Amino acid sequence: NEELLELKRTRDQSEYCWTVKPVFLEFVLDGHPELERVTYIDADLFFFADPRAIFDNQPDCSVLLSRGDIVIPSFGKQEIDMLQRLLGRYNSGFLSFKTDSAGTDCLRWWKERCLEECKNAPGEGKFGDQGYLDYMSGLFPNVCDITTPGVNIGHWNYGRHTFSWKDGRLVLEDGSPLIFYHFSGYRIVTAGDIRQIHETDRTDLPFVHQLYQDILKRVIGTVSAVCPEFSGFASEDDNK
């Protein structure tokens, strides 16, 4: 794909990684016109339940966006409001586009904006590919906030939830299943050295983090057994 090659030549690593999301989604749709929907997920999402409910609950939405509301109990309202303005209302770790006119037009618009400029400059109202999501509902029809509980919970909002086991599954305070958690900010240096680089001073992390770390160790063991030369780990000083 020429657009991907041009991005790789002209942009630095972080900008390229951000911008590739809409470019890749459009590339998939161009190659598979029979698809009804295309969904992007970050690599650090972990699914604890079937995500099918997300789409079944809102079948008519052309675009589905994950709210990124910040809920940090130790922060005051002024701090929260400032962060929300800088980082935007949505998190781009999970979003979905139908292949109707509204969905594909919105995806194309997002791609074009990211190709024009995709940088980490919250002071300018830009935060990678994420800042543009705030404008979608004002420009295109059928752009919806995901209403299904238990979706895209992460370090920015877990403070509003409690987690527990019920009938062999993870649930939230209202009994809804935890569909997936966004484990943003992990760096895997070795199987025995898995670091969380965001908010390292917080002591109230939910127990799902320990579950995730245990699962990562098992996955690394499986990969190493199949591919002993695997070395795709973070470096010691990788804290970005």
PDB file of C-alpha atoms in Angstrom, residues 60-178:
ATOM      1  CA  ASP A  60     -27.864   0.535  13.488  1.00  0.00           C
ATOM      2  CA  CYS A  61     -24.777   2.539  14.440  1.00  0.00           C
ATOM      3  CA  SER A  62     -22.453   3.281  11.537  1.00  0.00           C
ATOM      4  CA  VAL A  63     -19.578   4.151  13.865  1.00  0.00           C
ATOM      5  CA  LEU A  64     -19.053   2.882  17.409  1.00  0.00           C
ATOM      6  CA  LEU A  65     -16.721   4.838  19.690  1.00  0.00           C
ATOM      7  CA  SER A  66     -15.403   4.041  23.164  1.00  0.00           C
ATOM      8  CA  ARG A  67     -15.792   6.795  25.729  1.00  0.00           C
ATOM      9  CA  GLY A  68     -12.560   7.839  27.377  1.00  0.00           C
ATOM     10  CA  ASP A  69     -14.041   9.589  30.406  1.00  0.00           C
ATOM     11  CA  ILE A  70     -11.346  10.109  33.018  1.00  0.00           C
ATOM     12  CA  VAL A  71     -12.182   8.909  36.528  1.00  0.00           C
ATOM     13  CA  ILE A  72      -9.242   9.116  38.923  1.00  0.00           C
ATOM     14  CA  PRO A  73     -10.397   9.433  42.565  1.00  0.00           C
ATOM     15  CA  SER A  74      -7.190  11.145  43.708  1.00  0.00           C
ATOM     16  CA  PHE A  75      -7.626  13.950  41.138  1.00  0.00           C
ATOM     17  CA  GLY A  76      -9.793  16.999  41.672  1.00  0.00           C
ATOM     18  CA  LYS A  77     -12.482  18.151  39.230  1.00  0.00           C
ATOM     19  CA  GLN A  78     -10.263  20.883  37.790  1.00  0.00           C
ATOM     20  CA  GLU A  79      -7.486  18.387  37.035  1.00  0.00           C
ATOM     21  CA  ILE A  80      -9.938  15.935  35.498  1.00  0.00           C
ATOM     22  CA  ASP A  81     -11.536  18.603  33.302  1.00  0.00           C
ATOM     23  CA  MET A  82      -8.137  19.765  32.073  1.00  0.00           C
ATOM     24  CA  LEU A  83      -7.015  16.227  31.196  1.00  0.00           C
ATOM     25  CA  GLN A  84     -10.299  15.534  29.415  1.00  0.00           C
ATOM     26  CA  ARG A  85      -9.895  18.631  27.267  1.00  0.00           C
ATOM     27  CA  LEU A  86      -6.321  17.693  26.396  1.00  0.00           C
ATOM     28  CA  LEU A  87      -6.857  13.996  25.679  1.00  0.00           C
ATOM     29  CA  GLY A  88     -10.350  14.070  24.171  1.00  0.00           C
ATOM     30  CA  ARG A  89     -13.621  12.348  25.011  1.00  0.00           C
ATOM     31  CA  TYR A  90     -12.800   9.016  23.374  1.00  0.00           C
ATOM     32  CA  ASN A  91     -10.186   6.294  23.448  1.00  0.00           C
ATOM     33  CA  SER A  92      -9.077   4.925  20.080  1.00  0.00           C
ATOM     34  CA  GLY A  93      -8.160   1.478  21.399  1.00  0.00           C
ATOM     35  CA  PHE A  94     -11.487   0.062  20.203  1.00  0.00           C
ATOM     36  CA  LEU A  95     -13.664   1.527  17.466  1.00  0.00           C
ATOM     37  CA  SER A  96     -15.791   0.094  14.703  1.00  0.00           C
ATOM     38  CA  PHE A  97     -17.068   1.198  11.288  1.00  0.00           C
ATOM     39  CA  LYS A  98     -19.925  -0.257   9.259  1.00  0.00           C
ATOM     40  CA  THR A  99     -19.506  -0.398   5.514  1.00  0.00           C
ATOM     41  CA  ASP A 100     -22.473   1.893   4.858  1.00  0.00           C
ATOM     42  CA  SER A 101     -21.965   5.400   3.475  1.00  0.00           C
ATOM     43  CA  ALA A 102     -21.763   7.083   6.879  1.00  0.00           C
ATOM     44  CA  GLY A 103     -19.254   4.568   8.202  1.00  0.00           C
ATOM     45  CA  THR A 104     -16.950   4.600   5.206  1.00  0.00           C
ATOM     46  CA  ASP A 105     -17.154   8.398   4.804  1.00  0.00           C
ATOM     47  CA  CYS A 106     -16.250   8.832   8.459  1.00  0.00           C
ATOM     48  CA  LEU A 107     -13.360   6.396   8.202  1.00  0.00           C
ATOM     49  CA  ARG A 108     -12.027   8.166   5.100  1.00  0.00           C
ATOM     50  CA  TRP A 109     -12.279  11.554   6.843  1.00  0.00           C
ATOM     51  CA  TRP A 110     -10.385  10.211   9.867  1.00  0.00           C
ATOM     52  CA  LYS A 111      -7.672   8.807   7.615  1.00  0.00           C
ATOM     53  CA  GLU A 112      -7.273  12.097   5.770  1.00  0.00           C
ATOM     54  CA  ARG A 113      -7.009  14.082   9.016  1.00  0.00           C
ATOM     55  CA  CYS A 114      -4.377  11.699  10.377  1.00  0.00           C
ATOM     56  CA  LEU A 115      -2.382  11.870   7.153  1.00  0.00           C
ATOM     57  CA  GLU A 116      -2.451  15.661   7.326  1.00  0.00           C
ATOM     58  CA  GLU A 117      -1.220  15.750  10.920  1.00  0.00           C
ATOM     59  CA  CYS A 118      -1.007  13.153  13.641  1.00  0.00           C
ATOM     60  CA  LYS A 119       1.117  14.294  16.535  1.00  0.00           C
ATOM     61  CA  ASN A 120       1.118  14.306  20.306  1.00  0.00           C
ATOM     62  CA  ALA A 121       0.288  17.948  21.047  1.00  0.00           C
ATOM     63  CA  PRO A 122      -2.546  18.049  23.625  1.00  0.00           C
ATOM     64  CA  GLY A 123      -2.040  21.787  24.074  1.00  0.00           C
ATOM     65  CA  GLU A 124      -3.182  22.238  20.472  1.00  0.00           C
ATOM     66  CA  GLY A 125      -6.155  19.936  20.932  1.00  0.00           C
ATOM     67  CA  LYS A 126      -4.349  17.100  19.154  1.00  0.00           C
ATOM     68  CA  PHE A 127      -3.542  13.740  20.651  1.00  0.00           C
ATOM     69  CA  GLY A 128      -2.396  11.378  17.933  1.00  0.00           C
ATOM     70  CA  ASP A 129      -5.323   9.859  16.073  1.00  0.00           C
ATOM     71  CA  GLN A 130      -7.550  10.192  19.111  1.00  0.00           C
ATOM     72  CA  GLY A 131      -8.321  13.911  19.168  1.00  0.00           C
ATOM     73  CA  TYR A 132     -10.148  13.708  15.847  1.00  0.00           C
ATOM     74  CA  LEU A 133     -12.726  11.310  17.265  1.00  0.00           C
ATOM     75  CA  ASP A 134     -14.419  14.163  19.149  1.00  0.00           C
ATOM     76  CA  TYR A 135     -15.571  15.707  15.848  1.00  0.00           C
ATOM     77  CA  MET A 136     -17.087  12.624  14.220  1.00  0.00           C
ATOM     78  CA  SER A 137     -20.594  12.841  15.691  1.00  0.00           C
ATOM     79  CA  GLY A 138     -20.943  16.440  14.493  1.00  0.00           C
ATOM     80  CA  LEU A 139     -19.905  15.615  10.946  1.00  0.00           C
ATOM     81  CA  PHE A 140     -21.491  12.228  10.221  1.00  0.00           C
ATOM     82  CA  PRO A 141     -24.785  10.508  11.069  1.00  0.00           C
ATOM     83  CA  ASN A 142     -25.113   7.372  13.190  1.00  0.00           C
ATOM     84  CA  VAL A 143     -21.899   7.925  15.147  1.00  0.00           C
ATOM     85  CA  CYS A 144     -22.601   6.359  18.548  1.00  0.00           C
ATOM     86  CA  ASP A 145     -21.014   6.078  21.945  1.00  0.00           C
ATOM     87  CA  ILE A 146     -20.828   2.401  22.912  1.00  0.00           C
ATOM     88  CA  THR A 147     -23.501   1.831  25.553  1.00  0.00           C
ATOM     89  CA  THR A 148     -22.673  -1.780  26.470  1.00  0.00           C
ATOM     90  CA  PRO A 149     -21.110  -1.932  29.960  1.00  0.00           C
ATOM     91  CA  GLY A 150     -17.703  -3.484  30.545  1.00  0.00           C
ATOM     92  CA  VAL A 151     -16.065  -2.131  27.392  1.00  0.00           C
ATOM     93  CA  ASN A 152     -12.600  -0.545  27.164  1.00  0.00           C
ATOM     94  CA  ILE A 153     -11.989  -0.013  30.848  1.00  0.00           C
ATOM     95  CA  GLY A 154      -8.443   1.164  31.529  1.00  0.00           C
ATOM     96  CA  HIS A 155      -6.190   3.071  33.895  1.00  0.00           C
ATOM     97  CA  TRP A 156      -8.070   6.308  33.109  1.00  0.00           C
ATOM     98  CA  ASN A 157     -11.480   5.138  34.357  1.00  0.00           C
ATOM     99  CA  TYR A 158     -11.263   1.959  36.435  1.00  0.00           C
ATOM    100  CA  GLY A 159     -11.861   4.121  39.522  1.00  0.00           C
ATOM    101  CA  ARG A 160     -15.581   4.144  38.757  1.00  0.00           C
ATOM    102  CA  HIS A 161     -15.862   0.344  38.845  1.00  0.00           C
ATOM    103  CA  THR A 162     -15.569  -2.592  41.187  1.00  0.00           C
ATOM    104  CA  PHE A 163     -14.679  -6.057  39.903  1.00  0.00           C
ATOM    105  CA  SER A 164     -15.654  -9.461  41.264  1.00  0.00           C
ATOM    106  CA  TRP A 165     -16.199 -13.102  40.310  1.00  0.00           C
ATOM    107  CA  LYS A 166     -19.740 -14.347  39.788  1.00  0.00           C
ATOM    108  CA  ASP A 167     -20.659 -17.751  38.385  1.00  0.00           C
ATOM    109  CA  GLY A 168     -17.182 -18.209  36.968  1.00  0.00           C
ATOM    110  CA  ARG A 169     -16.914 -14.886  35.170  1.00  0.00           C
ATOM    111  CA  LEU A 170     -15.652 -11.385  35.900  1.00  0.00           C
ATOM    112  CA  VAL A 171     -18.435  -8.872  36.474  1.00  0.00           C
ATOM    113  CA  LEU A 172     -18.815  -5.201  37.295  1.00  0.00           C
ATOM    114  CA  GLU A 173     -20.707  -3.722  40.206  1.00  0.00           C
ATOM    115  CA  ASP A 174     -24.077  -4.005  38.407  1.00  0.00           C
ATOM    116  CA  GLY A 175     -23.501  -7.648  37.459  1.00  0.00           C
ATOM    117  CA  SER A 176     -22.606  -6.870  33.836  1.00  0.00           C
ATOM    118  CA  PRO A 177     -19.711  -8.928  32.476  1.00  0.00           C
ATOM    119  CA  LEU A 178     -16.316  -7.301  32.048  1.00  0.00           C
TER     120      LEU A 178
END
